[in-house]
mmCIF file of C-alpha atoms and ligand atoms in Angstrom:
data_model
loop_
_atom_site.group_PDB
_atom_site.id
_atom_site.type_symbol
_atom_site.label_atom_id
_atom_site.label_comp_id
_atom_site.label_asym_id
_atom_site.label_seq_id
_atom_site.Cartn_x
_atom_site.Cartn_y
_atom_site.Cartn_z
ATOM 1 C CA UNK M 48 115.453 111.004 111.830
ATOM 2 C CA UNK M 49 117.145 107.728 113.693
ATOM 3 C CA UNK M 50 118.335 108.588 116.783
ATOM 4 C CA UNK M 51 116.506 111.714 117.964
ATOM 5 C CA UNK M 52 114.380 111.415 121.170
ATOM 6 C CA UNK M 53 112.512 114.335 120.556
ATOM 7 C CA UNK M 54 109.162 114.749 122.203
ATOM 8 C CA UNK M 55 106.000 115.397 120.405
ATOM 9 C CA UNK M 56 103.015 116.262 121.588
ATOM 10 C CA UNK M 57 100.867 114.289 119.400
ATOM 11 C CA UNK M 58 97.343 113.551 118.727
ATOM 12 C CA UNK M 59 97.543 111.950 115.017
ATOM 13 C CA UNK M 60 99.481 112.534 111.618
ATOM 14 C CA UNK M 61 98.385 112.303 108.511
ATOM 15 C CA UNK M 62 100.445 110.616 105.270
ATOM 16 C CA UNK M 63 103.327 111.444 103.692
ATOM 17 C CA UNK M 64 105.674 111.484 106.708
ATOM 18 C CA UNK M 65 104.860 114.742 108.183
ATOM 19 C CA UNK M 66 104.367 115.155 111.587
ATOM 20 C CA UNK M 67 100.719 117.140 112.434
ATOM 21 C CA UNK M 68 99.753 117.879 115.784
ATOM 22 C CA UNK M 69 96.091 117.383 115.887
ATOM 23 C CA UNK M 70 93.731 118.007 118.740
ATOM 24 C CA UNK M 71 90.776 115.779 120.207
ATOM 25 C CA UNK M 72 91.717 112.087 119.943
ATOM 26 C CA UNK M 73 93.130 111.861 123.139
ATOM 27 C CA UNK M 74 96.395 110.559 122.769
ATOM 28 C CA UNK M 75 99.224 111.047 125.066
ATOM 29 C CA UNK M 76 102.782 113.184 123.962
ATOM 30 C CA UNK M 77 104.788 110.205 121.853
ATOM 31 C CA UNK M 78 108.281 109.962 122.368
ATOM 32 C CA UNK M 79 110.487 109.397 119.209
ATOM 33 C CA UNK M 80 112.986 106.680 119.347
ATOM 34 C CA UNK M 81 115.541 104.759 117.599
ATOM 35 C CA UNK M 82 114.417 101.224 116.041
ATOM 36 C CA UNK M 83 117.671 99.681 117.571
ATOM 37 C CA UNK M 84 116.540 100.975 121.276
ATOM 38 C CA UNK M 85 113.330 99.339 121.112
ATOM 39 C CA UNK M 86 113.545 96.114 119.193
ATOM 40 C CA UNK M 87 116.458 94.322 120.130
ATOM 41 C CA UNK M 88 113.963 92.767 123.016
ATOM 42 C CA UNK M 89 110.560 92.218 124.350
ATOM 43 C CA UNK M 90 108.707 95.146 125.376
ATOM 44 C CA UNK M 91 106.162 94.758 128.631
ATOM 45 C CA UNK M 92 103.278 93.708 127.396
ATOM 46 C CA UNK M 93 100.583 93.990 126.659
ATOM 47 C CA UNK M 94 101.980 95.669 123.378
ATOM 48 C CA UNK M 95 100.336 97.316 120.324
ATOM 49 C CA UNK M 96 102.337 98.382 117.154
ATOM 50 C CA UNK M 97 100.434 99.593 113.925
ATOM 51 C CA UNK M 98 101.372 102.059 111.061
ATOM 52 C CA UNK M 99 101.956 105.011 110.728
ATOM 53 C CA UNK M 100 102.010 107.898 113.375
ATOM 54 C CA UNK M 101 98.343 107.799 113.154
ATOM 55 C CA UNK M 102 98.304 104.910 114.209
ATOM 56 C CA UNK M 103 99.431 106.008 118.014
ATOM 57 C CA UNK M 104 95.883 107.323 118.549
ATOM 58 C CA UNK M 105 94.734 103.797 117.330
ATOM 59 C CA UNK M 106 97.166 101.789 120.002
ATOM 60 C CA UNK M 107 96.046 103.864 122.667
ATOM 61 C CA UNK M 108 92.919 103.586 122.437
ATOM 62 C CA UNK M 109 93.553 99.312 121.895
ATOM 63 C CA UNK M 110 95.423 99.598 125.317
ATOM 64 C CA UNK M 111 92.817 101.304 127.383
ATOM 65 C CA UNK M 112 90.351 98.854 125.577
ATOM 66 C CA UNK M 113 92.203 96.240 126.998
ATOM 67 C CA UNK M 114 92.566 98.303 130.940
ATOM 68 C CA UNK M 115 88.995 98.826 131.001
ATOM 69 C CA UNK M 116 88.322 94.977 130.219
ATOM 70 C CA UNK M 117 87.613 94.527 126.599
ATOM 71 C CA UNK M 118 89.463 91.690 124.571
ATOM 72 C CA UNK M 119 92.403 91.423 122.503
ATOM 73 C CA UNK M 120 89.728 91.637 119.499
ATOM 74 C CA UNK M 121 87.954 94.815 121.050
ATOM 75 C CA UNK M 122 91.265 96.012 121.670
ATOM 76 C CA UNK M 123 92.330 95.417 117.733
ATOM 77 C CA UNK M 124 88.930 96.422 116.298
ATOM 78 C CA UNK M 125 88.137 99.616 118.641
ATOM 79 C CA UNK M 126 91.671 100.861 117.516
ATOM 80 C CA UNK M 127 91.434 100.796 113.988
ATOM 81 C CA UNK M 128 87.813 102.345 114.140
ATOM 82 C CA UNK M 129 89.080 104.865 115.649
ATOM 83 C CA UNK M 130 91.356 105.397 112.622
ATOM 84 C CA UNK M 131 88.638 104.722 109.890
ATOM 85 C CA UNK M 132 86.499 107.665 111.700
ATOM 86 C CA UNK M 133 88.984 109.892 111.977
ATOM 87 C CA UNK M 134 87.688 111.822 108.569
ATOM 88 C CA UNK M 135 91.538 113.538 108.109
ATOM 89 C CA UNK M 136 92.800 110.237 107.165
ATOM 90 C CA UNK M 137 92.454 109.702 103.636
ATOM 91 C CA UNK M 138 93.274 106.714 103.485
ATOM 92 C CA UNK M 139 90.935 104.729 105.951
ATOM 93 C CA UNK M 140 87.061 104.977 106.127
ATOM 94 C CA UNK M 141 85.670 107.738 106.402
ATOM 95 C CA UNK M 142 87.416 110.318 104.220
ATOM 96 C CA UNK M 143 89.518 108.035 102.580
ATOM 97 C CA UNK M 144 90.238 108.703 99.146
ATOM 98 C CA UNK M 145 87.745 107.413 96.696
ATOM 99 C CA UNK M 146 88.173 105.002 93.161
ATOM 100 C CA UNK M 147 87.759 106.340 89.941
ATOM 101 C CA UNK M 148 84.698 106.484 89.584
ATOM 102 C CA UNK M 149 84.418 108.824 92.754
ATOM 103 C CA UNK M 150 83.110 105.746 95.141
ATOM 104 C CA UNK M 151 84.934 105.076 98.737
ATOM 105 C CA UNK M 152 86.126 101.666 98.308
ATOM 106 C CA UNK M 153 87.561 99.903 101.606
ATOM 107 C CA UNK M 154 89.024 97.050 102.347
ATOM 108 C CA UNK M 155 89.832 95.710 106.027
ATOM 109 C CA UNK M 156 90.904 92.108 107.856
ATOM 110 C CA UNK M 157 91.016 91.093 111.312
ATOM 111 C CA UNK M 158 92.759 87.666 112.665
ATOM 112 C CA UNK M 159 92.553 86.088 116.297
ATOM 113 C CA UNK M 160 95.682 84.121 116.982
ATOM 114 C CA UNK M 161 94.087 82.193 119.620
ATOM 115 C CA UNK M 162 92.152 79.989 117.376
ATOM 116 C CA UNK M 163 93.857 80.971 114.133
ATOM 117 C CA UNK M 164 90.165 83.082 112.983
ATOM 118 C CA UNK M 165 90.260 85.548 110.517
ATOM 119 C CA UNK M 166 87.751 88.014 108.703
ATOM 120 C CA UNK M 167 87.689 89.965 106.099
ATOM 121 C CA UNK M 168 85.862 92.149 103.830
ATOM 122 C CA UNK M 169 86.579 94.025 100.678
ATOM 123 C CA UNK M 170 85.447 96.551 98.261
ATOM 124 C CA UNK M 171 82.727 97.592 100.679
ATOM 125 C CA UNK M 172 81.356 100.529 99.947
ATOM 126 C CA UNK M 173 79.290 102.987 102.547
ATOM 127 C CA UNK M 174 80.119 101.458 105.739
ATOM 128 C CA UNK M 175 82.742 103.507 107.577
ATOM 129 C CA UNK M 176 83.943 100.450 109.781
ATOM 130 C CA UNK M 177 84.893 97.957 108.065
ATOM 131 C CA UNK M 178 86.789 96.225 110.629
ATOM 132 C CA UNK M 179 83.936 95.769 112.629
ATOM 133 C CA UNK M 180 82.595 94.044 109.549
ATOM 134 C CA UNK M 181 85.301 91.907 108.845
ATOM 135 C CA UNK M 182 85.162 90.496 112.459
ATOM 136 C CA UNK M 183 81.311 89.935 112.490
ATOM 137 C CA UNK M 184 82.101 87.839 109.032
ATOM 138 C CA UNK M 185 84.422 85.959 111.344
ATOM 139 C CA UNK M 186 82.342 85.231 114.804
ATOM 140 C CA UNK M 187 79.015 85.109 113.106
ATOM 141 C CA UNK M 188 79.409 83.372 109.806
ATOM 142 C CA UNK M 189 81.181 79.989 108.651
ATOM 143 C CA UNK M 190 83.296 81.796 105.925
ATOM 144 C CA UNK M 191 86.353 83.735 106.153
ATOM 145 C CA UNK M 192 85.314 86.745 103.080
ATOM 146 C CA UNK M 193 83.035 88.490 102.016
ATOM 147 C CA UNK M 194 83.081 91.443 98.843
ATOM 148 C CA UNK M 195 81.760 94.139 97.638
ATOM 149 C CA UNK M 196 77.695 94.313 96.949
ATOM 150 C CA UNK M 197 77.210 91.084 99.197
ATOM 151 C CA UNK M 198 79.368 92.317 101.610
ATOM 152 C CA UNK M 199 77.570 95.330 101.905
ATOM 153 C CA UNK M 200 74.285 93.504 101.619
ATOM 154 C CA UNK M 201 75.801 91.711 105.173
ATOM 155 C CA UNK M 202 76.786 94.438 106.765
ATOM 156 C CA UNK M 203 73.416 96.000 106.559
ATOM 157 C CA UNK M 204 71.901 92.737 107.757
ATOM 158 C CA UNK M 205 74.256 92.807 111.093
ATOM 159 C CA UNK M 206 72.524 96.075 112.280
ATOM 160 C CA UNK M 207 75.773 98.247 110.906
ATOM 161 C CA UNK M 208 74.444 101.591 109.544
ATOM 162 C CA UNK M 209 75.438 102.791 106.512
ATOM 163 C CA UNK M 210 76.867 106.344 105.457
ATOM 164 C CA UNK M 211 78.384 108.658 102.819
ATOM 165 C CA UNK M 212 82.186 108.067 103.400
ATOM 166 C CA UNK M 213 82.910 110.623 100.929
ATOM 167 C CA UNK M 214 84.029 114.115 102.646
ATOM 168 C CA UNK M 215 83.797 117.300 100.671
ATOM 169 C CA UNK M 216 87.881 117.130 100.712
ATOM 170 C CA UNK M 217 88.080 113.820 99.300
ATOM 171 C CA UNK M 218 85.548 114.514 96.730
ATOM 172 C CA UNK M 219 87.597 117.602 95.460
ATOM 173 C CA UNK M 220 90.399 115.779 95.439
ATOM 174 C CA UNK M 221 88.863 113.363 93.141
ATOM 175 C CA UNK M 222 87.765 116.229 91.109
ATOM 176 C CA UNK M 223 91.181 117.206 90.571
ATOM 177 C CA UNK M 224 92.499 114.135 89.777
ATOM 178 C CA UNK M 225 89.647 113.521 87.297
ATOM 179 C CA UNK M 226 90.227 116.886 85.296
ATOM 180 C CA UNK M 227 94.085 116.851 85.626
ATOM 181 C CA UNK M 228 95.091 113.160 85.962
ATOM 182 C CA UNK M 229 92.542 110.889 84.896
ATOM 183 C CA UNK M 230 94.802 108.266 82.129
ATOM 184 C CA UNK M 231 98.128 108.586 83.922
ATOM 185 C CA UNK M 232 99.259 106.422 86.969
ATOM 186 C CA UNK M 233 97.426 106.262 90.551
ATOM 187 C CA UNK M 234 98.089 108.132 93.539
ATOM 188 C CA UNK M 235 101.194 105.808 94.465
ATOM 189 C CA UNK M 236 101.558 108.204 97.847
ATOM 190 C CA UNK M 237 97.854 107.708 99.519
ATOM 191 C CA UNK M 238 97.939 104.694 100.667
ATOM 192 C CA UNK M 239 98.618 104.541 103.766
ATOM 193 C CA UNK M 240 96.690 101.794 105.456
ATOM 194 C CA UNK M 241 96.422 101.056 108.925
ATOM 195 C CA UNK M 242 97.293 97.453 110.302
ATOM 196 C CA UNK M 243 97.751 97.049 114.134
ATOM 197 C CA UNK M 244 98.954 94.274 115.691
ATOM 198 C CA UNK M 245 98.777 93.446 119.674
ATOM 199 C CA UNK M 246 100.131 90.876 122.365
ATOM 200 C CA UNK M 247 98.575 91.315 125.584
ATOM 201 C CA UNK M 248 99.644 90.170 129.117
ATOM 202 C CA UNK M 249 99.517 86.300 128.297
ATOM 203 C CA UNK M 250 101.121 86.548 125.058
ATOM 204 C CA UNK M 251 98.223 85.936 122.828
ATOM 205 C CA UNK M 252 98.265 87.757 119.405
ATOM 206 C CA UNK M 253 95.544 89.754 116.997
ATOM 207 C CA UNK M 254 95.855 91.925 113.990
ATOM 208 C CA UNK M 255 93.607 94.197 111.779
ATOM 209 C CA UNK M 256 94.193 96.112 108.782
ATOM 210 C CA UNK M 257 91.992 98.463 107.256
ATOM 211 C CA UNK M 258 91.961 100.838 104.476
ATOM 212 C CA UNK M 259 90.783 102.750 101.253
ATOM 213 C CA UNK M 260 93.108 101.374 99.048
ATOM 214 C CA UNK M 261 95.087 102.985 96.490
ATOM 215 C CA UNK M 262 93.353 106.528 95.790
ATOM 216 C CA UNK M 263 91.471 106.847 92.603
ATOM 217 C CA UNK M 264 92.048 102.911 91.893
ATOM 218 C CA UNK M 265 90.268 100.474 89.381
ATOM 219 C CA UNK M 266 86.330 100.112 90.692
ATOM 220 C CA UNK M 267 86.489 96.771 92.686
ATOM 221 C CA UNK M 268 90.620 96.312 92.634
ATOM 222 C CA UNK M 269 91.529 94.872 95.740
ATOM 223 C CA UNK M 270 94.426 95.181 97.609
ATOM 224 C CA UNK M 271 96.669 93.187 100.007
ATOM 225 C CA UNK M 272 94.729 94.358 103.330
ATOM 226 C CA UNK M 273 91.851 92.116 102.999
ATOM 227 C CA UNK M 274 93.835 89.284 102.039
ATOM 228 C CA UNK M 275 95.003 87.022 105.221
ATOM 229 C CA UNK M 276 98.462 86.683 104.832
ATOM 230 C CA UNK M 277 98.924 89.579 102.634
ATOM 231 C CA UNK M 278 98.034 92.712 104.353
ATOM 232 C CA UNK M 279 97.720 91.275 107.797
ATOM 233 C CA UNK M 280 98.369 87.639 109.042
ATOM 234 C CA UNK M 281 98.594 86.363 112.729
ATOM 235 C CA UNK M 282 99.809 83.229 114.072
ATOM 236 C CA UNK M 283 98.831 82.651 117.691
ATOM 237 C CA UNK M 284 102.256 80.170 118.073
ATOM 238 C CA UNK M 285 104.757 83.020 116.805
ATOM 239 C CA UNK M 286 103.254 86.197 116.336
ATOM 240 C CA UNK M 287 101.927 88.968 113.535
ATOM 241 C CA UNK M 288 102.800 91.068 110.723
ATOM 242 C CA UNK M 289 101.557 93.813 108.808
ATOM 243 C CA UNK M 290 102.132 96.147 105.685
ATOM 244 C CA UNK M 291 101.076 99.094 103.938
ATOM 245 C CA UNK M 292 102.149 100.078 100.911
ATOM 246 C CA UNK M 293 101.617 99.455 97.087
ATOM 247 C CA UNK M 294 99.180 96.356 97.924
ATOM 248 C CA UNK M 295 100.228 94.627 94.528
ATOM 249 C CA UNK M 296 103.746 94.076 95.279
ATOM 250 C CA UNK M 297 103.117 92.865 98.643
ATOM 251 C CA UNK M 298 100.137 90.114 97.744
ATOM 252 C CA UNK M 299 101.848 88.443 95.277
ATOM 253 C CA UNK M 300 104.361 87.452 97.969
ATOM 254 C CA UNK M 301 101.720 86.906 101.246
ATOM 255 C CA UNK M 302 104.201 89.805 102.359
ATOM 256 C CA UNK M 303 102.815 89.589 106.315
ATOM 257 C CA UNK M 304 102.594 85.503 106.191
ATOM 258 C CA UNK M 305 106.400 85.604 104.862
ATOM 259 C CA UNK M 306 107.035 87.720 107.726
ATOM 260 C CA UNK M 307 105.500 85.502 110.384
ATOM 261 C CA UNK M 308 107.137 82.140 109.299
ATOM 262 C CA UNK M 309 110.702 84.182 108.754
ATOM 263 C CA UNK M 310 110.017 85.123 112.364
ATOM 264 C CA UNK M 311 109.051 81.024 113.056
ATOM 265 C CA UNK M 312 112.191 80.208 111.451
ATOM 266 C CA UNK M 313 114.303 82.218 113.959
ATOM 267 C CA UNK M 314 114.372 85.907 112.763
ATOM 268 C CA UNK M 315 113.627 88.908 114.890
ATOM 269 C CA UNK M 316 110.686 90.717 113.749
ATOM 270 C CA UNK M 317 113.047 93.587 112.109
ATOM 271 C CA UNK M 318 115.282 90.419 110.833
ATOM 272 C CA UNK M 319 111.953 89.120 109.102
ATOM 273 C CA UNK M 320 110.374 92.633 107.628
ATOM 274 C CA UNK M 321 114.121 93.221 106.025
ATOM 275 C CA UNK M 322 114.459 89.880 104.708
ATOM 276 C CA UNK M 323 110.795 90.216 103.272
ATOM 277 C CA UNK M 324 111.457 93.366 101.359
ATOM 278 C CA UNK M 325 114.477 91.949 99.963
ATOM 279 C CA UNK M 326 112.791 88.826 99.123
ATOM 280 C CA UNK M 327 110.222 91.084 96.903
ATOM 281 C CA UNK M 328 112.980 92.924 95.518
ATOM 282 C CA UNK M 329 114.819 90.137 94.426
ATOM 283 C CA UNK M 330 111.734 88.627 92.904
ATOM 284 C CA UNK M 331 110.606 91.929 91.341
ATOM 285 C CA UNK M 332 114.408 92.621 90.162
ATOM 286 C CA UNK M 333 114.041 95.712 91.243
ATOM 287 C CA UNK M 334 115.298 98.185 93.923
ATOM 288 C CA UNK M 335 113.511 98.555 97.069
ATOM 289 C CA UNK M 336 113.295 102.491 97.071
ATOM 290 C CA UNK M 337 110.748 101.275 93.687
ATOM 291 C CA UNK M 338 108.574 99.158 94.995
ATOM 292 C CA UNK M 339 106.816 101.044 98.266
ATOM 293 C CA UNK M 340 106.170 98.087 100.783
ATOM 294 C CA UNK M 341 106.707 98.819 104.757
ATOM 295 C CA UNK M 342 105.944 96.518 106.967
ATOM 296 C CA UNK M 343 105.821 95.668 111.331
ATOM 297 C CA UNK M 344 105.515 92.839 113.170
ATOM 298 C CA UNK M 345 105.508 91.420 116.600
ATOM 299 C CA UNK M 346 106.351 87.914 118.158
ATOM 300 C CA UNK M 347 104.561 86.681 120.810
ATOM 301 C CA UNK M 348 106.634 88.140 123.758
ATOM 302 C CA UNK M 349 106.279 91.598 122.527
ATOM 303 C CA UNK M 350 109.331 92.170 120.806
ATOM 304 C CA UNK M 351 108.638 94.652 117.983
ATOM 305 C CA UNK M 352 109.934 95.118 114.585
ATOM 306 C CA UNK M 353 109.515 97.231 111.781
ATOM 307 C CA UNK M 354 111.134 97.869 107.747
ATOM 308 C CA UNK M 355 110.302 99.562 104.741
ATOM 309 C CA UNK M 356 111.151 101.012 101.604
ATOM 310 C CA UNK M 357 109.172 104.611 101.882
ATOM 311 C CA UNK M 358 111.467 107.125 103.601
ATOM 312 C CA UNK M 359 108.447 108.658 105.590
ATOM 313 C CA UNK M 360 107.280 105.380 106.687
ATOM 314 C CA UNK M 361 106.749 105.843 110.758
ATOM 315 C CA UNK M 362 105.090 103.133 113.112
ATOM 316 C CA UNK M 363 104.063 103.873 116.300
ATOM 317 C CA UNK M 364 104.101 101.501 119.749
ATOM 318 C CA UNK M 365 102.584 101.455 123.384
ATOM 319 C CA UNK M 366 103.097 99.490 125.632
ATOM 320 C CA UNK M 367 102.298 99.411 129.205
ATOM 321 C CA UNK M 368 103.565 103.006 130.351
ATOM 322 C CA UNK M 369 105.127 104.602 126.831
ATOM 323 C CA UNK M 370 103.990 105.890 123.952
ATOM 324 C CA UNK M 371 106.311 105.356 120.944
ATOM 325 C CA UNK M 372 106.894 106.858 117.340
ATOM 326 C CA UNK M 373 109.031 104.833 115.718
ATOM 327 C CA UNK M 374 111.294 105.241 112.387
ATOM 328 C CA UNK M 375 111.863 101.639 111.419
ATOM 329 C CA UNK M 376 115.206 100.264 109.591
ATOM 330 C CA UNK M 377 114.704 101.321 105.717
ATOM 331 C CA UNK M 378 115.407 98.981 103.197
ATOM 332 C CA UNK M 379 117.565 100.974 100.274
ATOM 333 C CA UNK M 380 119.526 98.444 98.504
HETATM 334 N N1 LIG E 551 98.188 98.621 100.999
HETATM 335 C C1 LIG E 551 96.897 99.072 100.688
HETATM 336 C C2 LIG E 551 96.521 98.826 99.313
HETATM 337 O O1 LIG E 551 97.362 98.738 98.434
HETATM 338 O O2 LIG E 551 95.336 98.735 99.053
#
């Protein structure tokens, strides 16, 4: 709820807005926080923000990437990876929920604001990092994407093992949605992607985004995370965004590039996620509490933002000394 400061002593949550206290991924306790206490300037940088209260686990390990001397990119990648091992996620890598057909599907992008780079990778199937992949596509090869067999194909070539991403769990929820569900909608509430976004000390941005997609989706459907601009988009003169939510009714507005140039244009990064929802909305003529999109974003000095439409959406933030879960400004009419 907005305006409690309670403590939690958290190591990770899973979906659907409830708070689990996990052991053994080494976070530190988070402290809960208003939006408007955070946001209305620049935190110390460096700064990480991704989705989700999983996502704390993933910023702290970015930050003490960055203290022991990786990059801004190690910082980004070794983040997320830690998400898409983290088999209790079921939405990301390993353990995320699989596509019809019973096949883990994922999807994942990585940008470097310094020299406006970006990666990405999608439908790949039995590698359980694909953000590593996504930013070997971008240092190693001339091309920006790569999908699904071929991508695969390429990750195998880079040295990156492959693996059953399918847990037992996973599978028998499949199973369940086979013999009850199969011919009615998706799983509209498992998709909770991860995108993280970071500034560090000099004010130069990066982003990822990584995830399984929409569970039980369409073999080879695609959603926004792989798609720069979409899911994830940086720009090294402004700053980053990020989403996660119904991937189709954020891609068909480059929901995270929106985002960026609102925030070029003048906006706050909360100013720019708001006006993006309602930009969708109005396009979609339909109310936001129907159409599922959340995003965050960050400007360059480290001032954070964060809006959605899903009334469990949570981000989390660290910066230099804190640890922060957030409940971002929701979008209802
Ligand atoms: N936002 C993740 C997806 O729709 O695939």
């Amino acid at each position: 709820m907005i305006g409690n400061s309670r403590r939690y002593a958290l190591k990770a949550s899973l979906s659907a807005g409830a708070i689990v206290l996990l052991d053994g991924l080494g976070c530190q306790s988070a402290e809960e926080v208003d939006l408007a206490s955070v946001a209305s300037s620049p935190l110390s940088r460096p700064v990480f923000i991704a989705t989700w209260p999983f996502g704390l686990a993933a910023c702290e390990k970015s930050q003490r990437t960055l203290t022991q001397g990786g990059s801004l990119l190690d910082a980004v990648e070794y983040g997320i990876n830690l998400t898409e091992l983290d088999p209790k996620v079921s939405s990301v890598g390993v353990g995320g929920l699989p596509n019809a057909d019973g096949v883990v599907q994922l999807d994942a992008s990585i940008m470097d604001g310094q020299r406006q780079r970006a990666g990405s990778v999608a439908a790949l199937e039995g590698f359980a990092n694909p953000i590593s992949v996504a930013r070997r596509v971008m240092e190693s090869t001339r091309h920006v994407m790569l999908v699904g067999q071929d991508a695969a194909a390429f990750a195998q070539a880079s040295g990156f093992e492959s693996q059953e991403l399918l847990t037992e769990e996973s599978r028998q929820a499949w199973e369940k949605w086979r013999s009850n569900q199969a011919g009615k909608s998706i799983g509209e509430k498992t998709h909770d992607t991860i995108a993280l976004l970071g500034v560090n000390r000099d004010g130069q941005v990066a982003g990822g985004c990584s995830t399984s997609g929409l569970a039980f989706k369409l073999p080879g459907r695609v959603g926004d995370s792989p798609l720069i601009g979409s899911g994830m988009y940086v720009d090294g003169e402004v700053g980053a965004a990020g989403a996660t939510g119904v991937g189709e009714n954020v891609l068909r507005y480059c929901g995270s590039f929106l985002i960026v140039e609102y925030m070029r244009q003048g906006m706050s990064p909360t100013e720019a996620c708001i006006s993006a929802i309602r930009r969708i909305a109005t396009g979609d003529r339909k109310s936001p509490a129907e159409l599922s999109v959340n995003f965050i974003a960050i400007n360059k000095r480290g001032q954070i933002g964060a809006a959605g439409t899903d009334r469990e959406f949570r981000c989390a933030v660290v910066e230099q000394q804190r640890s922060l879960l957030i409940t971002p400004h929701m979008v209802t009419s």
